[in-house]
Short mmCIF file of C-alpha atoms in Angstrom, two decimals:
data_model
loop_
_atom_site.label_atom_id
_atom_site.label_comp_id
_atom_site.label_asym_id
_atom_site.label_seq_id
_atom_site.Cartn_x
_atom_site.Cartn_y
_atom_site.Cartn_z
CA MET A 1 0.00 0.00 0.00
CA SER A 2 1.52 3.37 -1.01
CA ASP A 3 2.13 6.15 1.48
CA PRO A 4 -0.72 8.72 1.21
CA ILE A 5 1.39 11.79 1.96
CA PRO A 6 3.25 11.95 -1.40
CA GLU A 7 -0.11 11.55 -3.12
CA LYS A 8 -1.38 14.53 -1.11
CA ILE A 9 1.61 16.61 -2.15
CA ARG A 10 1.12 15.75 -5.82
CA ALA A 11 -2.60 16.49 -5.65
CA LEU A 12 -1.92 19.73 -3.83
CA VAL A 13 0.59 20.96 -6.38
CA GLU A 14 -1.59 19.95 -9.32
CA SER A 15 -4.64 21.68 -7.89
CA ALA A 16 -2.70 24.80 -7.00
CA GLN A 17 -1.41 25.01 -10.57
CA ALA A 18 -4.94 24.80 -11.97
CA PRO A 19 -6.12 27.89 -13.92
CA ASP A 20 -8.60 28.94 -11.26
CA ASN A 21 -5.80 28.90 -8.65
CA THR A 22 -8.13 27.28 -6.11
CA PRO A 23 -6.73 24.03 -4.70
CA ASP A 24 -9.43 21.57 -3.80
CA MET A 25 -7.99 18.65 -1.87
CA ALA A 26 -9.91 15.48 -2.49
CA ARG A 27 -8.58 14.23 0.85
CA ASN A 28 -8.57 16.26 4.02
CA PHE A 29 -5.62 16.83 6.26
CA VAL A 30 -6.53 14.96 9.40
CA ALA A 31 -5.27 16.69 12.53
CA GLY A 32 -3.36 14.38 14.82
CA GLU A 33 -3.05 11.57 12.26
CA ASP A 34 -0.87 12.89 9.42
CA ASN A 35 2.89 12.97 9.95
CA LEU A 36 3.78 16.55 10.97
CA ALA A 37 7.00 16.82 8.98
CA GLU A 38 5.35 15.54 5.80
CA LEU A 39 2.35 17.73 6.44
CA VAL A 40 4.62 20.79 6.63
CA ASP A 41 6.22 19.81 3.32
CA ALA A 42 2.81 19.32 1.72
CA CYS A 43 1.54 22.73 2.86
CA LEU A 44 4.72 24.50 1.71
CA ALA A 45 4.44 22.80 -1.67
CA GLY A 46 0.88 24.04 -2.01
CA PHE A 47 1.81 27.60 -1.11
CA ALA A 48 4.82 27.48 -3.47
CA ALA A 49 2.63 26.39 -6.37
CA LEU A 50 0.23 29.35 -6.12
CA LYS A 51 0.39 31.82 -8.99
CA PRO A 52 0.78 34.58 -8.07
CA PRO A 53 2.38 33.58 -4.77
CA ALA A 54 0.68 34.54 -1.52
CA LEU A 55 3.59 33.74 0.82
CA PHE A 56 7.31 34.30 0.34
CA ARG A 57 10.62 33.55 2.01
CA ARG A 58 12.80 36.43 3.14
CA SER A 59 15.92 35.47 5.06
CA THR A 60 14.60 33.00 7.66
CA GLU A 61 11.07 34.44 7.77
CA ILE A 62 7.83 33.73 5.94
CA VAL A 63 6.26 36.97 4.77
CA THR A 64 3.39 38.30 2.70
CA VAL A 65 2.81 41.57 0.83
CA GLU A 66 -0.01 44.00 1.56
CA ARG A 67 -0.93 47.51 0.51
CA ALA A 68 -0.85 49.79 3.52
CA ALA A 69 -4.11 51.60 4.13
CA ALA A 70 -2.66 53.86 6.82
CA ALA A 71 0.63 54.88 8.33
CA SER A 72 2.83 52.11 9.68
CA PRO A 73 2.32 51.38 13.38
CA ARG A 74 6.07 51.04 13.87
CA SER A 75 7.45 53.57 16.33
CA HIS A 76 10.65 54.44 14.47
CA TYR A 77 9.17 55.98 11.32
CA ARG A 78 5.91 56.85 9.62
CA GLY A 79 5.12 54.47 6.80
CA ALA A 80 3.68 55.70 3.54
CA SER A 81 -0.07 55.28 3.10
CA GLY A 82 -0.85 53.25 0.00
CA SER A 83 2.59 51.69 -0.23
CA LEU A 84 3.25 48.00 -0.69
CA VAL A 85 4.63 46.68 2.58
CA VAL A 86 6.07 43.34 3.64
CA ARG A 87 4.43 41.77 6.68
CA VAL A 88 5.93 38.95 8.69
CA ILE A 89 3.50 36.06 9.12
CA ASP A 90 2.69 35.05 12.71
CA VAL A 91 0.84 31.95 13.96
CA PRO A 92 -2.72 33.37 13.76
CA ARG A 93 -2.08 34.74 10.27
CA MET A 94 -0.59 31.41 9.15
CA GLN A 95 -3.68 29.61 10.44
CA THR A 96 -5.80 31.95 8.32
CA GLU A 97 -3.67 31.33 5.22
CA LEU A 98 -3.91 27.57 5.79
CA ALA A 99 -7.68 27.76 6.16
CA ARG A 100 -7.97 29.71 2.90
CA LEU A 101 -6.07 27.14 0.90
CA PHE A 102 -6.63 23.75 2.54
CA SER A 103 -9.32 21.83 4.38
CA PHE A 104 -8.71 20.25 7.78
CA SER A 105 -10.70 17.78 9.85
CA ARG A 106 -10.48 16.01 13.16
CA ARG A 107 -11.68 12.46 13.91
CA ARG A 108 -14.55 12.29 16.37
CA LYS A 109 -15.01 9.55 18.93
CA ASP A 110 -17.38 7.71 16.62
CA GLY A 111 -14.69 7.63 13.91
CA ALA A 112 -16.30 10.19 11.63
CA LEU A 113 -14.36 13.22 10.38
CA ALA A 114 -15.51 16.71 11.34
CA PRO A 115 -14.16 19.98 9.86
CA CYS A 116 -11.79 21.94 12.13
CA ASN A 117 -9.48 24.92 12.03
CA PRO A 118 -5.82 24.43 11.09
CA PRO A 119 -3.88 23.32 14.21
CA PRO A 120 -1.73 26.08 15.79
CA GLY A 121 1.10 23.55 16.07
CA LEU A 122 1.14 23.10 12.30
CA ALA A 123 1.19 26.87 11.77
CA ALA A 124 4.08 27.24 14.22
CA SER A 125 6.00 24.42 12.55
CA LEU A 126 5.55 26.04 9.15
CA LEU A 127 6.92 29.33 10.46
CA SER A 128 9.89 27.68 12.15
CA SER A 129 10.75 25.90 8.88
CA GLY A 130 11.71 29.24 7.33
CA GLY A 131 9.70 28.42 4.22
CA GLU A 132 12.61 26.91 2.32
CA SER A 133 10.51 25.88 -0.70
CA LEU A 134 8.66 29.22 -0.97
CA PRO A 135 9.66 31.80 -3.60
CA VAL A 136 12.32 34.24 -2.42
CA LEU A 137 11.21 37.86 -2.05
CA THR A 138 13.85 40.53 -2.66
CA GLY A 139 11.46 43.46 -2.90
CA VAL A 140 8.12 44.82 -4.05
CA ILE A 141 7.58 47.33 -6.86
CA PRO A 142 4.34 49.30 -7.43
CA HIS A 143 5.28 50.56 -10.91
CA PRO A 144 6.79 49.39 -14.19
CA THR A 145 10.55 49.34 -13.85
CA PHE A 146 13.71 48.95 -15.86
CA ASN A 147 16.37 46.31 -15.37
CA PRO A 148 19.73 47.89 -16.32
CA ALA A 149 21.47 44.50 -16.14
CA ASP A 150 19.66 43.16 -19.21
CA GLY A 151 18.03 46.29 -20.61
CA ARG A 152 14.46 45.06 -20.32
CA VAL A 153 11.39 47.02 -19.36
CA MET A 154 9.45 45.11 -16.72
CA GLY A 155 5.93 46.28 -17.48
CA ARG A 156 3.66 43.51 -16.18
CA SER A 157 2.41 42.85 -12.68
CA GLY A 158 3.38 39.54 -11.14
CA TYR A 159 6.23 37.71 -9.49
CA ASP A 160 9.52 37.76 -11.38
CA ALA A 161 11.48 34.64 -10.45
CA ARG A 162 14.69 35.92 -12.06
CA THR A 163 14.95 38.87 -9.70
CA GLY A 164 12.77 37.74 -6.76
CA LEU A 165 10.66 40.88 -7.18
CA LEU A 166 6.90 41.12 -6.82
CA LEU A 167 5.45 43.72 -9.17
CA ASP A 168 1.98 45.01 -8.32
CA PHE A 169 0.87 48.04 -10.34
CA GLY A 170 -2.73 48.06 -9.14
CA ARG A 171 -4.76 49.92 -11.78
CA LEU A 172 -1.76 51.73 -13.23
CA LYS A 173 -1.33 51.28 -16.98
CA VAL A 174 1.62 52.89 -18.75
CA PRO A 175 1.74 53.54 -22.52
CA ALA A 176 3.79 51.09 -24.58
CA ILE A 177 7.56 51.65 -24.58
CA PRO A 178 9.41 51.50 -27.94
CA ASP A 179 11.72 48.51 -28.16
CA GLN A 180 14.38 50.40 -30.17
CA PRO A 181 13.98 54.10 -29.37
CA THR A 182 16.38 56.45 -31.13
CA ARG A 183 18.73 58.80 -29.33
CA GLN A 184 16.45 61.73 -30.14
CA GLN A 185 13.46 59.87 -28.75
CA GLY A 186 15.42 59.24 -25.57
CA LEU A 187 16.46 62.88 -25.23
CA ASP A 188 12.91 64.08 -25.90
CA ALA A 189 11.65 61.68 -23.23
CA LEU A 190 14.16 62.98 -20.68
CA GLU A 191 13.11 66.54 -21.48
CA GLN A 192 9.57 65.57 -20.49
CA VAL A 193 10.87 64.08 -17.24
CA ALA A 194 12.84 67.26 -16.49
CA GLU A 195 9.53 69.16 -16.37
CA VAL A 196 9.15 67.79 -12.84
CA VAL A 197 12.04 69.93 -11.54
CA SER A 198 11.74 72.91 -13.88
CA GLU A 199 10.72 75.37 -11.13
CA PHE A 200 13.28 74.49 -8.47
CA PRO A 201 16.12 76.97 -7.81
CA PHE A 202 19.14 74.72 -8.35
CA VAL A 203 22.50 76.30 -7.65
CA GLY A 204 24.01 74.70 -10.77
CA GLU A 205 23.39 72.19 -13.54
CA VAL A 206 25.07 69.42 -11.55
CA ASP A 207 22.45 69.89 -8.83
CA LYS A 208 19.71 69.43 -11.40
CA ALA A 209 21.50 66.30 -12.62
CA VAL A 210 21.56 64.92 -9.06
CA SER A 211 17.83 65.61 -8.74
CA LEU A 212 17.10 63.73 -11.97
CA GLY A 213 19.36 60.97 -10.69
CA TYR A 214 17.17 60.73 -7.59
CA GLY A 215 14.11 60.08 -9.76
CA LEU A 216 15.87 57.54 -11.98
CA THR A 217 17.20 55.78 -8.88
CA LEU A 218 13.70 55.43 -7.43
CA LEU A 219 12.61 53.77 -10.66
CA GLN A 220 15.45 51.19 -10.68
CA ARG A 221 16.62 50.89 -7.06
CA ARG A 222 15.31 47.34 -6.56
CA MET A 223 17.68 46.22 -9.32
CA MET A 224 20.80 47.55 -7.60
CA ASP A 225 22.59 46.20 -4.54
CA ALA A 226 24.01 49.61 -3.66
CA SER A 227 23.17 53.25 -4.29
CA PRO A 228 24.27 56.64 -3.00
CA ILE A 229 22.09 58.63 -0.63
CA PHE A 230 20.61 61.91 -1.86
CA LEU A 231 20.98 65.09 0.19
CA LEU A 232 18.61 67.94 -0.74
CA SER A 233 20.08 70.97 0.99
CA ALA A 234 19.29 74.69 0.99
CA THR A 235 20.57 77.81 2.67
CA THR A 236 17.12 78.89 3.87
CA PRO A 237 13.99 77.04 5.07
CA ALA A 238 10.99 76.80 2.70
CA THR A 239 13.18 76.68 -0.42
CA GLY A 240 11.46 73.51 -1.65
CA LYS A 241 13.60 70.64 -0.34
CA THR A 242 10.75 68.52 1.03
CA LEU A 243 8.58 69.20 -2.02
CA LEU A 244 11.38 67.97 -4.27
CA ALA A 245 11.97 64.94 -2.03
CA THR A 246 8.27 64.10 -2.21
CA ALA A 247 7.54 64.82 -5.87
CA TRP A 248 9.76 62.06 -7.26
CA PRO A 249 8.31 59.28 -5.05
CA ARG A 250 4.79 60.55 -5.81
CA LEU A 251 5.60 60.19 -9.51
CA VAL A 252 7.47 56.89 -9.46
CA LEU A 253 5.83 55.03 -6.56
CA GLY A 254 2.42 56.65 -6.60
CA HIS A 255 2.66 57.73 -2.96
CA ASP A 256 4.81 59.79 -0.60
CA PRO A 257 8.01 58.34 0.85
CA ALA A 258 8.08 56.97 4.37
CA ILE A 259 9.18 59.96 6.41
CA GLN A 260 11.06 60.42 9.66
CA ALA A 261 12.76 63.35 11.35
CA PHE A 262 16.50 62.77 11.32
CA PRO A 263 17.16 60.85 14.58
CA PRO A 264 19.47 62.42 17.18
CA ASP A 265 21.87 59.46 17.41
CA ASP A 266 23.08 56.72 15.11
CA GLY A 267 21.53 53.91 17.17
CA GLU A 268 18.09 55.38 16.68
CA LEU A 269 18.83 55.98 13.02
CA ARG A 270 19.77 52.31 12.53
CA LYS A 271 16.42 51.31 14.05
CA THR A 272 14.63 53.70 11.71
CA LEU A 273 16.44 52.36 8.65
CA PHE A 274 15.94 48.73 9.62
CA ALA A 275 12.23 49.21 10.36
CA ALA A 276 11.63 50.79 6.95
CA LEU A 277 13.67 48.12 5.16
CA ALA A 278 11.92 45.32 7.04
CA ASP A 279 8.57 46.76 5.91
CA GLY A 280 9.79 46.70 2.33
CA GLN A 281 9.51 50.46 1.85
CA SER A 282 10.86 51.68 -1.48
CA ALA A 283 11.68 55.22 -0.36
CA LEU A 284 12.63 56.77 2.97
CA LEU A 285 12.93 60.49 3.64
CA LEU A 286 14.99 61.66 6.62
CA ASP A 287 13.75 65.19 7.11
CA ASN A 288 15.33 68.33 8.56
CA VAL A 289 18.92 67.57 9.43
CA ASN A 290 20.86 70.76 10.06
CA GLY A 291 24.60 71.24 9.99
CA ARG A 292 27.05 68.35 10.10
CA PHE A 293 25.97 64.73 10.31
CA LYS A 294 27.56 61.30 10.10
CA SER A 295 26.22 57.78 10.44
CA ASP A 296 27.54 54.23 10.29
CA GLY A 297 23.98 53.08 9.59
CA LEU A 298 23.77 55.19 6.44
CA CYS A 299 27.11 53.79 5.30
CA ILE A 300 25.76 50.25 5.69
CA VAL A 301 22.50 50.74 3.80
CA SER A 302 24.15 52.61 0.94
CA THR A 303 26.97 50.17 0.16
CA SER A 304 25.78 46.78 1.48
CA ALA A 305 23.20 44.60 -0.26
CA THR A 306 21.63 43.56 3.07
CA MET A 307 21.38 44.83 6.65
CA ARG A 308 21.43 42.57 9.67
CA GLU A 309 19.95 43.52 13.03
CA ARG A 310 18.97 41.70 16.18
CA VAL A 311 15.20 41.44 16.46
CA LEU A 312 14.04 43.05 19.69
CA GLY A 313 12.64 40.53 22.14
CA PHE A 314 14.15 37.55 20.32
CA SER A 315 17.57 35.93 20.45
CA ARG A 316 18.00 35.99 16.69
CA THR A 317 19.01 38.32 13.91
CA LEU A 318 17.16 39.20 10.74
CA GLU A 319 18.65 40.10 7.38
CA VAL A 320 16.76 42.37 4.99
CA PRO A 321 17.61 43.84 1.57
CA THR A 322 18.75 47.47 1.55
CA THR A 323 17.23 48.28 -1.84
CA ALA A 324 15.42 51.44 -0.79
CA THR A 325 16.10 54.95 -2.06
CA ILE A 326 17.08 57.22 0.83
CA ALA A 327 16.87 61.00 0.70
CA ILE A 328 17.84 63.54 3.36
CA THR A 329 16.71 67.15 3.56
CA GLY A 330 18.31 69.91 5.58
CA ASN A 331 19.48 73.49 5.77
CA ASN A 332 23.22 73.86 5.17
CA ALA A 333 23.48 70.13 5.87
CA GLN A 334 26.96 68.66 5.54
CA PRO A 335 27.91 64.97 5.68
CA VAL A 336 31.25 64.27 7.36
CA GLY A 337 33.57 61.30 7.62
CA ASP A 338 32.89 58.09 5.70
CA VAL A 339 29.28 58.95 4.91
CA ALA A 340 30.42 62.04 2.96
CA GLN A 341 31.66 59.75 0.17
CA ARG A 342 28.26 58.06 -0.05
CA VAL A 343 26.01 61.11 -0.20
CA LEU A 344 25.27 63.08 -3.38
CA PRO A 345 24.32 66.68 -2.54
CA CYS A 346 21.74 68.66 -4.46
CA HIS A 347 21.83 72.34 -3.50
CA LEU A 348 18.91 74.75 -3.75
CA ASP A 349 19.13 78.53 -3.35
CA ALA A 350 16.08 80.73 -3.95
CA ARG A 351 18.27 83.86 -3.57
CA VAL A 352 15.55 85.70 -1.67
CA GLU A 353 15.12 86.43 2.02
CA HIS A 354 11.67 84.87 2.27
CA PRO A 355 11.45 81.94 -0.16
CA GLU A 356 8.17 80.86 1.43
CA ASN A 357 6.54 83.80 -0.34
CA ARG A 358 7.42 82.46 -3.78
CA ALA A 359 4.58 80.98 -5.81
CA PHE A 360 4.99 77.95 -8.07
CA ARG A 361 3.12 78.12 -11.37
CA ARG A 362 1.39 74.83 -10.62
CA ASP A 363 0.50 72.49 -7.80
CA LEU A 364 3.43 70.18 -8.46
CA LEU A 365 2.16 67.13 -6.59
CA ALA A 366 -1.27 67.30 -8.22
CA TRP A 367 0.36 67.77 -11.62
CA VAL A 368 2.66 64.79 -11.07
CA GLU A 369 -0.32 62.60 -10.20
CA ARG A 370 -2.19 63.69 -13.35
CA GLU A 371 0.83 63.17 -15.60
CA ARG A 372 2.17 60.06 -13.90
CA ARG A 373 1.53 57.58 -16.71
CA ARG A 374 3.07 59.82 -19.36
CA LEU A 375 6.12 60.65 -17.24
CA LEU A 376 6.76 57.05 -16.23
CA ALA A 377 6.63 56.06 -19.90
CA ALA A 378 9.09 58.85 -20.66
CA MET A 379 11.51 57.65 -17.97
CA LEU A 380 11.37 54.09 -19.30
CA THR A 381 11.78 55.26 -22.90
CA PHE A 382 14.86 57.29 -21.96
CA LEU A 383 16.47 54.35 -20.15
CA ARG A 384 15.63 51.97 -22.98
CA ALA A 385 17.14 54.39 -25.51
CA TYR A 386 20.36 54.44 -23.50
CA ALA A 387 20.37 50.65 -23.20
CA VAL A 388 20.32 50.18 -26.99
CA ALA A 389 22.68 53.09 -27.72
CA SER A 390 26.15 52.37 -29.10
CA ASP A 391 27.79 55.61 -27.91
CA LYS A 392 27.77 55.13 -24.15
CA PRO A 393 30.18 57.49 -22.35
CA ALA A 394 33.25 56.44 -20.38
CA LEU A 395 32.81 57.25 -16.69
CA LYS A 396 35.43 57.81 -14.04
CA PRO A 397 35.36 54.94 -11.54
CA TRP A 398 33.25 55.13 -8.39
CA ARG A 399 32.30 52.62 -5.72
CA PHE A 400 28.67 52.53 -6.90
CA VAL A 401 29.30 50.58 -10.10
CA GLU A 402 25.73 49.39 -10.78
CA TRP A 403 24.30 52.81 -10.01
CA SER A 404 26.82 54.48 -12.29
CA GLN A 405 25.79 52.24 -15.16
CA ALA A 406 22.06 52.67 -14.47
CA VAL A 407 21.89 56.39 -13.61
CA ARG A 408 25.14 58.31 -14.16
CA GLY A 409 25.74 56.84 -17.60
CA PRO A 410 22.33 57.77 -19.05
CA LEU A 411 22.50 61.33 -17.66
CA VAL A 412 26.01 61.97 -18.99
CA TRP A 413 24.97 60.42 -22.32
CA ALA A 414 22.11 62.95 -22.44
CA GLY A 415 24.49 65.88 -21.93
CA TYR A 416 24.05 66.53 -18.21
CA PRO A 417 27.02 67.00 -15.87
CA ASP A 418 28.24 63.87 -14.16
CA PRO A 419 26.35 63.71 -10.81
CA LEU A 420 29.59 62.52 -9.24
CA ASP A 421 30.95 66.06 -9.76
CA ALA A 422 28.63 67.15 -6.95
CA LEU A 423 30.97 65.38 -4.53
CA ASP A 424 33.94 67.63 -5.30
CA ALA A 425 32.86 70.46 -3.01
CA THR A 426 31.78 68.00 -0.35
CA ARG A 427 35.22 66.41 -0.33
CA GLU A 428 36.97 69.76 -0.04
CA ASP A 429 34.70 70.98 2.77
CA ASP A 430 34.55 67.71 4.74
CA PRO A 431 35.62 68.74 8.28
CA ALA A 432 37.27 65.35 8.87
CA ARG A 433 39.40 65.79 5.76
CA VAL A 434 40.19 69.41 6.64
CA ALA A 435 41.29 68.41 10.15
CA LEU A 436 43.57 65.69 8.81
CA MET A 437 45.03 68.02 6.19
CA SER A 438 45.72 70.69 8.83
CA LEU A 439 47.56 68.21 11.03
CA LEU A 440 49.57 66.80 8.13
CA SER A 441 50.55 70.28 6.96
CA ALA A 442 51.48 71.56 10.43
CA TRP A 443 53.39 68.37 11.30
CA ARG A 444 55.44 68.46 8.11
CA ALA A 445 56.06 72.19 8.52
CA HIS A 446 57.61 71.57 11.95
CA PHE A 447 59.37 68.21 11.48
CA GLY A 448 59.81 67.65 7.76
CA ASN A 449 59.93 63.90 7.17
CA ARG A 450 61.84 63.05 10.36
CA PRO A 451 60.14 60.40 12.58
CA GLN A 452 58.86 61.76 15.89
CA ALA A 453 57.64 60.35 19.21
CA LEU A 454 54.18 61.67 20.06
CA ARG A 455 55.28 63.13 23.41
CA ASP A 456 57.91 65.19 21.54
CA VAL A 457 55.32 66.38 19.03
CA ILE A 458 53.00 67.54 21.81
CA GLY A 459 55.91 69.17 23.64
CA ARG A 460 56.84 71.08 20.49
CA ALA A 461 53.24 72.18 20.02
CA ILE A 462 53.06 73.55 23.57
CA ASP A 463 56.40 75.33 23.26
CA ARG A 464 55.48 76.99 19.99
CA ALA A 465 52.11 78.04 21.39
CA SER A 466 53.90 79.87 24.22
CA MET A 467 55.54 81.96 21.49
CA ALA A 468 52.17 82.72 19.87
CA ASP A 469 52.61 80.09 17.13
CA PHE A 470 49.40 78.07 17.56
CA GLU A 471 49.35 76.19 14.25
CA LEU A 472 50.58 72.79 15.50
CA ARG A 473 48.77 72.95 18.84
CA ASP A 474 45.43 73.83 17.24
CA ALA A 475 45.80 71.08 14.64
CA ILE A 476 46.45 68.47 17.35
CA ALA A 477 43.68 69.83 19.61
CA GLU A 478 41.17 69.44 16.77
CA VAL A 479 41.69 65.67 16.62
CA ALA A 480 43.21 64.74 19.99
CA GLY A 481 42.24 67.38 22.54
CA ASP A 482 39.99 66.75 25.52
CA ARG A 483 37.15 69.00 26.67
CA SER A 484 39.50 71.22 28.64
CA GLY A 485 41.73 71.71 25.61
CA GLU A 486 44.58 69.57 26.95
CA LEU A 487 46.49 67.62 24.31
CA SER A 488 46.51 63.84 24.72
CA ALA A 489 49.25 61.63 23.32
CA LEU A 490 46.93 58.62 23.72
CA ARG A 491 44.17 60.22 21.64
CA LEU A 492 46.69 61.40 19.08
CA GLY A 493 48.11 57.89 18.74
CA LYS A 494 44.66 56.41 18.18
CA TYR A 495 43.88 59.06 15.62
CA LEU A 496 47.08 58.47 13.68
CA GLN A 497 46.51 54.71 13.76
CA ALA A 498 43.02 55.18 12.32
CA HIS A 499 44.21 57.52 9.54
CA ALA A 500 47.61 56.03 8.71
CA GLY A 501 48.22 55.93 4.96
CA ARG A 502 45.27 58.13 3.99
CA ILE A 503 46.48 60.64 1.40
CA VAL A 504 45.30 64.23 1.66
CA ALA A 505 46.84 66.93 -0.53
CA GLY A 506 49.73 64.63 -1.36
CA LEU A 507 50.65 63.87 2.26
CA ALA A 508 50.08 60.85 4.51
CA PHE A 509 51.04 59.69 7.99
CA LYS A 510 53.27 56.64 8.21
CA ARG A 511 54.04 54.61 11.29
CA GLY A 512 57.72 53.97 11.90
CA ALA A 513 59.71 51.69 14.15
CA MET A 514 59.58 51.56 17.94
CA SER A 515 62.36 53.53 19.62
CA ALA A 516 62.95 54.07 23.36
CA GLY A 517 59.55 52.56 24.10
CA SER A 518 57.65 54.90 21.74
CA VAL A 519 56.28 54.49 18.24
CA ARG A 520 57.73 57.00 15.80
CA TRP A 521 55.50 58.68 13.23
CA HIS A 522 56.36 60.82 10.24
CA VAL A 523 54.64 62.50 7.30
CA GLU A 524 55.64 61.31 3.87
CA LEU A 525 55.11 63.00 0.55
CA ARG A 526 53.04 60.93 -1.89
CA SER A 527 53.54 61.70 -5.56
CA ASP A 528 50.04 60.52 -6.57
CA GLY A 529 48.06 63.11 -4.62
CA GLY A 530 48.09 66.78 -3.93
CA SER A 531 46.73 70.00 -5.29
CA GLY A 532 48.49 73.18 -6.18
CA GLY A 533 51.98 71.99 -5.25
CA ILE A 534 51.27 71.80 -1.54
CA GLY A 535 54.10 69.36 -1.03
CA GLY A 536 56.70 71.85 -2.17
CA SER A 537 55.34 74.79 -0.19
CA VAL A 538 55.06 72.72 2.97
CA SER A 539 58.57 71.43 2.48
CA ASN A 540 59.88 75.00 2.38
CA GLN A 541 58.02 75.84 5.60
CA ALA A 542 59.41 72.73 7.21
CA GLN A 543 62.91 73.74 6.28
CA GLU A 544 62.38 77.23 7.70
CA LYS A 545 60.91 76.01 11.01
CA SER A 546 63.43 73.23 11.44
CA GLU A 547 66.18 75.78 11.07
#
């Protein structure tokens, strides 16, 4: 006699693959009689066979996708109403999903079978299995998109097994995209897209290019493991930063981005980022950061394909994709440290004292909603034209390789400045870089390339300060001074260790040998860096001061 469980699995798969997508088991699952492990396999097989899928596997969790009717209940950010969100399945929800798809019964004392609800133990076992046979979910997309890896327009709703993406456009229908658009068709399409930002007071053309890059990134972000963060900054409030940060998501996604005030510390920011990513949000807006900011969390989500965090209340970690577009708004905002190399700034300047009194010719958000289908088709046409073009530009290397191919390349091909040029001013003004350059310059001016013990360097700084020469002391105090202004050899040593070998203006710190119980450090001249001959001028100063 054959084992009935394999027959159940086959029947389940066959019925789930039927055109009406409604499995109808000829034989019930009998609670307490079927083998639990085989029952779990049978249920997973049934769920996996559904088209379109109802349940997915993400990391070690079983999840489903819903359209949010209201703001997310999570405490760390406000979710976007109307957005597609990923929900983790719990035991009650799994029981409901089981009841929708399968029939269950329990044997009564008289031997007859009576219908019953799915057993909680089965639901818990399914969840603990991690859903290995379920389709993998890498993200959800509420709009037609473009895959820069193979140049195809993805214009149909449904689950795409090649990318692990679930596309759900709702009632949105976009006009047909030409398969072989000409260069002129592509440029004309981009000109239509540029209408979105035509009234914003960009400081320069590169800022406009960064803004367009923000929109093109939103359209393709699920296809890229890494992407820069966009900083929309202005000199004065009410210049239009938040409107610009909202208009692109309203166009591409059909709703506003998930929004959160910029958290006061990086721990809180990591929670905010992880909560939004775990919900599957496509866009996150961190609003109103002022002045300098840095964040390890932002570094992670911009350059890593996934983010891992410990789940509160559980002794386990969860890994989620980082494929969300992140924008930051602020007044005179300035990224510092490592995050400065991952943030593309877009500067606005209305050049009036009261920019809030300016009037736009149109209600931009209402206009974007009315023109959404046309503008989405234009974006896809432009990207398709670039994909089939034979005259793609050569780009200078950057860490965001996929993003450069998908966003920078098309914009440069269309005649816009390279968005990467927006980083030049950020690099020059980065306080961390300025502090290191000041210390390198002052150190070399006083000691040339001779190795020095840190206690001797600090002694020299104090002696020179007593003669009203504060250059070396101030440079050390900036990176290794305590709250009282005292110089610390311990802090200075840690700082040099962390920045050893980093070239700024053609100079770099190099650790030398141990002598008399102290590590010796010196500044060496690197021929591959520099600007404006700083090495030579510093060398002359060093010769003067050493004499």
